[in-house]
């Protein structure tokens, strides 16, 4: 009688353990194209139970404890995903491509200078097309935010109507080239197929490299000291704020940025007039 009781208790205990274990099924695909991911590792958190997905992206975890709540999925080049184990039904998981921590990029485009004067009765500018080329790095701080410093060579052509000492308007053409260093914070909005929209903002510093000022037949270097003085026609340092929007599809980039100078590049002390840069840039780029 005693032996029968022990056997009955043992059977009941084993049955209870069997009821406390379950199978977990699911499928893992790539979010970009919906294709199954073969060989992704699927693990039950808090246990040593794991498996790999098959050629159809499917997996089966057996004897999963009833108190297990989550599984983790990983595949090389993809981000880790942690998902809850449902009470019933299968799991369907989409893996996103892992965001690289540091990405080098190059850009090239056109500029449209639109400088502003604090007194348009003294000087008024009409912008002309220039060019810009440069390179930089995108440092991923999270999936939604990156820091993107860059170095650019920017040609910012413009034509001015300015009053001379006699009060007459004269035409002045300027062709300054700057080395600009923007440090932008990119706020990323993710779309399908790894399409990203970037909202960009940050400070920039510009250093005047070379350029000419032409009035009639007279030419003057913009950033070299005027003979007999300690000053150049244009100030060598330019600083301000850059705002923009960009789009990235796979490795290709399209962007539009506006740079507003907080510091004047020219000051007429006698008339108390400042001239400030305002430049729009449309650029194409490639993220390696």
GROMACS .gro file of C-alpha atoms in nm, residues 166-282:
model
  117
  166UNK     CA    1   2.971  11.002  -5.282
  167UNK     CA    2   2.644  10.822  -5.208
  168UNK     CA    3   2.633  10.656  -5.550
  169UNK     CA    4   2.556  10.286  -5.587
  170UNK     CA    5   2.841  10.074  -5.722
  171UNK     CA    6   2.841   9.703  -5.803
  172UNK     CA    7   3.074   9.478  -5.609
  173UNK     CA    8   3.126   9.109  -5.681
  174UNK     CA    9   3.265   8.884  -5.407
  175UNK     CA   10   3.386   8.523  -5.434
  176UNK     CA   11   3.480   8.412  -5.080
  177UNK     CA   12   3.578   8.052  -5.005
  178UNK     CA   13   3.534   7.931  -4.648
  179UNK     CA   14   3.642   7.627  -4.453
  180UNK     CA   15   3.323   7.558  -4.255
  181UNK     CA   16   3.301   7.316  -3.962
  182UNK     CA   17   2.941   7.243  -3.857
  183UNK     CA   18   2.872   7.015  -3.560
  184UNK     CA   19   2.516   6.897  -3.612
  185UNK     CA   20   2.283   6.690  -3.398
  186UNK     CA   21   2.076   6.461  -3.624
  187UNK     CA   22   1.732   6.354  -3.504
  188UNK     CA   23   1.641   6.040  -3.701
  189UNK     CA   24   1.294   5.936  -3.812
  190UNK     CA   25   1.295   5.579  -3.941
  191UNK     CA   26   1.085   5.464  -4.233
  192UNK     CA   27   1.053   5.137  -4.420
  193UNK     CA   28   1.344   4.974  -4.604
  194UNK     CA   29   1.598   5.158  -4.383
  195UNK     CA   30   1.483   5.498  -4.516
  196UNK     CA   31   1.571   5.773  -4.269
  197UNK     CA   32   1.469   6.137  -4.237
  198UNK     CA   33   1.714   6.361  -4.050
  199UNK     CA   34   1.621   6.684  -3.874
  200UNK     CA   35   1.951   6.864  -3.822
  201UNK     CA   36   2.061   7.153  -3.601
  202UNK     CA   37   2.387   7.276  -3.453
  203UNK     CA   38   2.655   7.547  -3.449
  204UNK     CA   39   2.917   7.603  -3.715
  205UNK     CA   40   3.243   7.794  -3.748
  206UNK     CA   41   3.380   7.924  -4.078
  207UNK     CA   42   3.735   8.028  -4.162
  208UNK     CA   43   3.791   8.253  -4.463
  209UNK     CA   44   4.052   8.097  -4.692
  210UNK     CA   45   4.059   8.305  -5.008
  211UNK     CA   46   3.849   8.516  -5.237
  212UNK     CA   47   3.831   8.834  -5.439
  213UNK     CA   48   3.632   9.152  -5.424
  214UNK     CA   49   3.589   9.318  -5.764
  215UNK     CA   50   3.460   9.670  -5.823
  216UNK     CA   51   3.491   9.761  -6.189
  217UNK     CA   52   3.851   9.688  -6.284
  218UNK     CA   53   3.975   9.698  -5.925
  219UNK     CA   54   4.033   9.371  -5.737
  220UNK     CA   55   4.109   9.322  -5.372
  221UNK     CA   56   4.183   9.006  -5.173
  222UNK     CA   57   3.901   8.957  -4.925
  223UNK     CA   58   4.096   8.799  -4.640
  224UNK     CA   59   4.435   8.970  -4.677
  225UNK     CA   60   4.520   9.289  -4.493
  226UNK     CA   61   4.445   9.603  -4.689
  227UNK     CA   62   4.764   9.791  -4.766
  228UNK     CA   63   4.840  10.046  -4.497
  229UNK     CA   64   4.596   9.893  -4.246
  230UNK     CA   65   4.581   9.604  -3.998
  231UNK     CA   66   4.246   9.478  -4.122
  232UNK     CA   67   4.119   9.277  -4.416
  233UNK     CA   68   3.804   9.363  -4.612
  234UNK     CA   69   3.620   9.055  -4.483
  235UNK     CA   70   3.669   8.907  -4.136
  236UNK     CA   71   3.841   8.570  -4.140
  237UNK     CA   72   3.619   8.404  -3.878
  238UNK     CA   73   3.250   8.340  -3.934
  239UNK     CA   74   3.023   8.161  -3.682
  240UNK     CA   75   2.656   8.090  -3.643
  241UNK     CA   76   2.378   7.833  -3.656
  242UNK     CA   77   2.303   7.562  -3.912
  243UNK     CA   78   1.956   7.414  -3.966
  244UNK     CA   79   1.861   7.147  -4.216
  245UNK     CA   80   1.679   6.836  -4.323
  246UNK     CA   81   1.824   6.526  -4.486
  247UNK     CA   82   1.716   6.194  -4.627
  248UNK     CA   83   1.917   5.870  -4.631
  249UNK     CA   84   1.826   5.565  -4.835
  250UNK     CA   85   2.071   5.281  -4.779
  251UNK     CA   86   2.401   5.468  -4.843
  252UNK     CA   87   2.271   5.766  -5.044
  253UNK     CA   88   2.208   6.108  -4.889
  254UNK     CA   89   2.014   6.416  -5.001
  255UNK     CA   90   2.010   6.723  -4.781
  256UNK     CA   91   1.924   7.092  -4.761
  257UNK     CA   92   2.083   7.321  -4.501
  258UNK     CA   93   2.070   7.689  -4.409
  259UNK     CA   94   2.363   7.854  -4.234
  260UNK     CA   95   2.294   8.182  -4.058
  261UNK     CA   96   2.596   8.380  -3.938
  262UNK     CA   97   2.566   8.536  -3.593
  263UNK     CA   98   2.888   8.733  -3.650
  264UNK     CA   99   2.923   8.990  -3.933
  265UNK     CA  100   3.181   8.926  -4.203
  266UNK     CA  101   3.204   9.299  -4.281
  267UNK     CA  102   3.153   9.609  -4.066
  268UNK     CA  103   3.144   9.968  -4.184
  269UNK     CA  104   3.233  10.154  -3.864
  270UNK     CA  105   3.161  10.499  -4.005
  271UNK     CA  106   2.806  10.411  -4.111
  272UNK     CA  107   2.754  10.151  -3.831
  273UNK     CA  108   2.646   9.883  -4.080
  274UNK     CA  109   2.706   9.507  -4.055
  275UNK     CA  110   2.690   9.247  -4.332
  276UNK     CA  111   2.600   8.890  -4.234
  277UNK     CA  112   2.609   8.562  -4.423
  278UNK     CA  113   2.298   8.358  -4.498
  279UNK     CA  114   2.371   8.055  -4.714
  280UNK     CA  115   2.153   7.772  -4.843
  281UNK     CA  116   2.318   7.446  -4.951
  282UNK     CA  117   2.169   7.156  -5.144
   0.00000   0.00000   0.00000
